[in-house]
Amino acid sequence: MIIAANFKANHTRESTAAYLEALNLFLDACPTSCDVRVYPSASSFLRADLYSHVKLGAQNFYPVINGAYTGETSSQHLDEFGIKNVLIGHSERRVILNETQDITAKKYAFAKERGWEIIYCIGEPKYIRDNGFEAVMEYLWSEFEGIDIDYEKFSVAYEPIWAIGTGVSAKIQDIAEVLDALKKRFATAPLLYGGSVKVENLSSILSIRSCSGVLIGNAALDAANFCKLIQTAQNVQK
Ligand code: 13P
């Protein structure tokens, strides 16, 4: 099971280091079979090999080795920290930062070329959800345009936009329906859910047959709470 924390634009370098230290100590004392990942902001990157029980990842990058791309994070920047895990296609990048499917696919191809582990994010806005399951799936499939789904280091995170940061996660039945449909096409890729995951709803989300993990924002910002989430996940029998 993949249990991942997406810090978004939260935490400083100092607080990220303290968080990772605490998390690694916890995992040392309470070993887990979960694949624990943390995605800090680029200004808080730390050497990935410092934390033996945690995979460090990047929330975003620009698909170049280096060059004249003001303000961007290149593969050289990730390489310096030994980071080989990335999120691609998060709805906050698609919607707020206006990233198109074309640039999203370019990032995916670039990451694949480097053998990075990818969590590829998809999710529909509320007005699509209101049109029912068929409309949701049509929208989600369009977010796979240009994406090589046969890449073996790829997971999908289904994050309905309207469930992100709202405190209200999608209904278990709706998550299950989407993940089951994805499973039919991606037999081997782990399928994650994200959107207001917290200690209270984690067990029922992870009990969904096709669910292999979660991508967590708010509830993972506090290290102690993230440890609680990992412990809860550990207790879910699959
Ligand atoms: P929240 O857990 O804060 O809803 O965020 C989910 C998310 O966007 C993770 O990538």
Coordinates of C-alpha atoms and ligand atoms in Angstrom, one line a residue:
M1 CA 0.0 0.0 0.0
I2 CA 1.2 3.5 -0.9
I3 CA 0.7 6.2 1.8
A4 CA 1.8 9.5 0.4
A5 CA 1.9 13.0 1.8
N6 CA 1.7 16.0 -0.6
F7 CA 2.9 19.1 1.2
K8 CA 1.8 21.4 -1.6
A9 CA 3.0 25.0 -0.7
N10 CA 3.3 24.2 3.0
H11 CA 6.3 23.7 5.3
T12 CA 9.7 25.3 5.2
R13 CA 13.0 23.5 4.7
E14 CA 13.5 23.6 8.5
S15 CA 10.1 22.2 9.3
T16 CA 10.3 19.6 6.5
A17 CA 13.6 18.3 8.0
A18 CA 12.0 18.1 11.4
Y19 CA 9.0 16.3 10.0
L20 CA 11.1 13.8 8.1
E21 CA 13.3 13.2 11.1
A22 CA 10.2 12.4 13.3
L23 CA 8.6 10.3 10.6
N24 CA 11.8 8.2 10.0
L25 CA 12.2 7.7 13.7
F26 CA 8.6 6.5 14.0
L27 CA 9.0 4.1 11.1
D28 CA 12.2 2.8 12.7
A29 CA 10.3 2.0 15.9
C30 CA 7.1 0.8 14.2
P31 CA 8.0 -0.9 10.9
T32 CA 5.3 -0.9 8.3
S33 CA 4.8 -2.7 5.1
C34 CA 3.4 0.5 3.5
D35 CA 5.4 2.3 0.9
V36 CA 5.6 5.7 2.6
R37 CA 6.3 8.8 0.4
V38 CA 6.6 12.5 1.1
Y39 CA 6.4 15.2 -1.5
P40 CA 7.9 18.5 0.0
S41 CA 8.1 21.7 -1.9
A42 CA 11.1 22.2 -4.2
S43 CA 12.7 24.8 -1.9
S44 CA 12.6 22.2 0.9
F45 CA 14.2 19.3 -1.0
L46 CA 16.5 17.3 1.2
R47 CA 18.8 14.4 0.3
A48 CA 16.5 11.4 -0.4
D49 CA 19.0 8.9 1.1
L50 CA 18.9 10.6 4.5
Y51 CA 15.6 8.9 5.3
S52 CA 15.8 5.1 5.0
H53 CA 12.0 4.4 5.5
V54 CA 10.6 7.3 3.4
K55 CA 10.7 7.9 -0.3
L56 CA 11.1 11.6 -1.0
G57 CA 9.5 13.0 -4.1
A58 CA 8.9 16.2 -6.1
Q59 CA 5.4 17.6 -6.5
N60 CA 6.4 19.1 -9.9
F61 CA 9.3 19.7 -12.3
Y62 CA 9.8 21.1 -15.7
P63 CA 10.8 18.4 -18.3
V64 CA 14.3 19.6 -19.1
I65 CA 17.8 18.7 -17.8
N66 CA 18.6 22.5 -17.3
G67 CA 18.4 25.7 -19.3
A68 CA 16.7 29.0 -19.7
Y69 CA 13.3 28.3 -17.9
T70 CA 13.0 31.0 -15.3
G71 CA 11.5 29.8 -12.0
E72 CA 11.4 26.2 -13.0
T73 CA 12.8 23.0 -11.3
S74 CA 14.8 20.8 -13.7
S75 CA 15.9 17.2 -13.5
Q76 CA 19.3 18.4 -12.4
H77 CA 17.7 19.9 -9.3
L78 CA 16.0 16.6 -8.5
D79 CA 19.2 14.6 -9.3
E80 CA 21.2 16.7 -6.8
F81 CA 19.0 15.3 -4.0
G82 CA 18.6 11.8 -5.4
I83 CA 14.9 12.3 -6.0
K84 CA 13.4 9.7 -8.3
N85 CA 9.7 10.0 -7.3
V86 CA 7.3 12.5 -8.9
L87 CA 3.7 13.6 -8.9
I88 CA 2.4 14.6 -12.3
G89 CA -0.9 16.1 -13.3
H90 CA -2.2 17.2 -10.0
S91 CA -5.5 19.2 -10.5
E92 CA -4.0 22.2 -8.7
R93 CA -1.4 22.4 -11.5
R94 CA -4.0 21.6 -14.2
V95 CA -6.6 24.1 -13.0
I96 CA -4.7 26.9 -11.0
L97 CA -1.5 26.8 -13.0
N98 CA -3.3 26.1 -16.3
E99 CA -1.2 23.1 -17.3
T100 CA -2.5 21.5 -20.4
Q101 CA -2.7 17.8 -21.1
D102 CA 0.1 18.3 -23.6
I103 CA 2.6 19.6 -21.1
T104 CA 1.4 17.0 -18.6
A105 CA 2.2 14.3 -21.1
K106 CA 5.6 15.8 -21.9
K107 CA 6.4 15.7 -18.1
Y108 CA 5.3 12.1 -18.0
A109 CA 7.4 11.0 -21.0
F110 CA 10.4 12.8 -19.5
A111 CA 10.0 11.1 -16.1
K112 CA 9.5 7.7 -17.8
E113 CA 12.7 8.2 -19.8
R114 CA 14.6 8.7 -16.5
G115 CA 12.9 5.7 -14.8
W116 CA 11.3 7.8 -12.1
E117 CA 8.4 6.5 -10.1
I118 CA 5.3 8.4 -11.1
I119 CA 2.0 9.1 -9.3
Y120 CA -0.2 10.3 -12.1
C121 CA -3.1 12.4 -10.8
I122 CA -6.5 12.6 -12.4
G123 CA -9.8 14.0 -11.1
E124 CA -13.0 15.6 -12.3
P125 CA -14.6 18.9 -11.3
K126 CA -17.9 19.1 -9.5
Y127 CA -20.0 19.9 -12.6
I128 CA -18.8 16.7 -14.3
R129 CA -19.5 14.6 -11.2
D130 CA -23.0 16.1 -11.2
N131 CA -23.5 14.6 -14.7
G132 CA -23.0 11.1 -13.4
F133 CA -20.5 8.2 -13.6
E134 CA -20.3 8.0 -17.5
A135 CA -19.4 11.7 -17.7
V136 CA -16.8 11.3 -14.9
M137 CA -15.1 8.4 -16.7
E138 CA -15.1 10.2 -20.1
Y139 CA -13.4 13.2 -18.4
L140 CA -10.9 10.9 -16.6
W141 CA -10.0 9.0 -19.7
S142 CA -9.3 12.3 -21.5
E143 CA -6.6 12.9 -18.8
F144 CA -4.7 9.9 -20.1
E145 CA -4.2 11.3 -23.5
G146 CA -0.5 10.9 -24.5
I147 CA 0.3 8.9 -21.4
D148 CA 2.0 5.5 -21.7
I149 CA 0.0 3.4 -19.3
D150 CA 2.3 0.4 -19.8
Y151 CA 5.1 2.1 -17.9
E152 CA 5.8 -0.2 -15.0
K153 CA 6.6 2.5 -12.4
F154 CA 3.3 4.3 -12.7
S155 CA 0.5 4.6 -10.2
V156 CA -2.7 6.6 -10.6
A157 CA -4.2 8.8 -7.9
Y158 CA -7.9 9.5 -8.4
E159 CA -8.5 12.9 -6.7
P160 CA -11.9 14.4 -7.4
I161 CA -11.3 18.1 -7.5
W162 CA -14.3 18.9 -5.4
A163 CA -13.1 16.6 -2.6
I164 CA -9.7 18.2 -2.3
G165 CA -9.2 20.3 0.8
T166 CA -12.9 20.5 1.5
G167 CA -13.0 18.1 4.4
V168 CA -15.6 16.0 2.5
S169 CA -14.2 13.0 0.7
A170 CA -16.0 11.3 -2.1
K171 CA -18.5 8.5 -1.2
I172 CA -16.9 5.1 -0.8
Q173 CA -19.2 3.7 -3.5
D174 CA -18.2 6.5 -6.0
I175 CA -14.5 5.9 -5.3
A176 CA -14.9 2.2 -5.7
E177 CA -16.8 2.6 -9.0
V178 CA -14.1 4.8 -10.5
L179 CA -11.2 2.6 -9.2
D180 CA -12.9 -0.6 -10.5
A181 CA -13.3 1.0 -14.0
L182 CA -9.6 2.1 -13.9
K183 CA -8.6 -1.4 -12.8
K184 CA -10.1 -3.0 -15.8
R185 CA -7.7 -1.0 -18.0
F186 CA -4.6 -0.9 -15.7
A187 CA -4.3 -4.4 -14.4
T188 CA -1.1 -3.8 -12.6
A189 CA -0.7 -0.1 -11.8
P190 CA -1.5 0.7 -8.1
L191 CA -4.6 2.9 -7.8
L192 CA -4.7 5.5 -5.1
Y193 CA -7.4 7.9 -3.9
G194 CA -7.0 11.4 -2.7
G195 CA -9.3 14.1 -1.4
S196 CA -9.9 14.9 2.3
V197 CA -8.4 11.6 3.5
K198 CA -8.1 11.6 7.3
V199 CA -7.8 9.1 10.1
E200 CA -11.6 8.8 10.4
N201 CA -12.2 7.7 6.8
L202 CA -8.9 6.0 5.9
S203 CA -9.8 2.4 6.8
S204 CA -13.0 2.4 4.7
I205 CA -11.2 4.0 1.8
L206 CA -8.3 1.4 1.9
S207 CA -10.9 -1.4 2.2
I208 CA -12.1 -0.7 -1.3
R209 CA -11.0 -3.7 -3.3
S210 CA -9.2 -1.8 -6.1
C211 CA -7.6 0.8 -3.8
S212 CA -3.8 0.4 -3.2
G213 CA -3.2 3.6 -1.3
V214 CA -3.9 7.2 -0.7
L215 CA -2.4 10.6 -1.5
I216 CA -3.0 13.0 1.5
G217 CA -2.8 16.8 1.7
N218 CA -4.0 18.6 4.9
A219 CA -4.2 15.6 7.2
A220 CA -0.6 14.7 6.5
L221 CA 0.9 18.1 7.2
D222 CA 1.4 17.2 10.9
A223 CA 4.0 14.5 11.3
A224 CA 2.3 12.9 14.3
N225 CA -1.0 12.7 12.4
F226 CA 0.7 11.3 9.3
C227 CA 2.2 8.6 11.6
K228 CA -1.3 7.9 12.9
L229 CA -2.5 7.5 9.3
I230 CA 0.3 5.1 8.5
Q231 CA -0.6 3.0 11.6
T232 CA -4.2 3.0 10.6
A233 CA -3.3 1.8 7.1
Q234 CA -1.1 -0.9 8.6
N235 CA -4.1 -2.3 10.4
V236 CA -6.3 -2.6 7.3
Q237 CA -6.4 -6.2 6.1
K238 CA -6.4 -6.5 2.3
Ligands
13P1 P1 -6.4 17.0 0.9 O1 -6.1 15.8 1.6 O2 -6.0 18.3 1.7 O3 -7.9 17.1 0.5 O4 -5.6 17.1 -0.5 C1 -5.6 16.0 -1.3 C2 -4.6 16.2 -2.4 O5 -4.7 17.1 -3.2 C3 -3.4 15.4 -2.4 O6 -2.6 15.5 -3.5

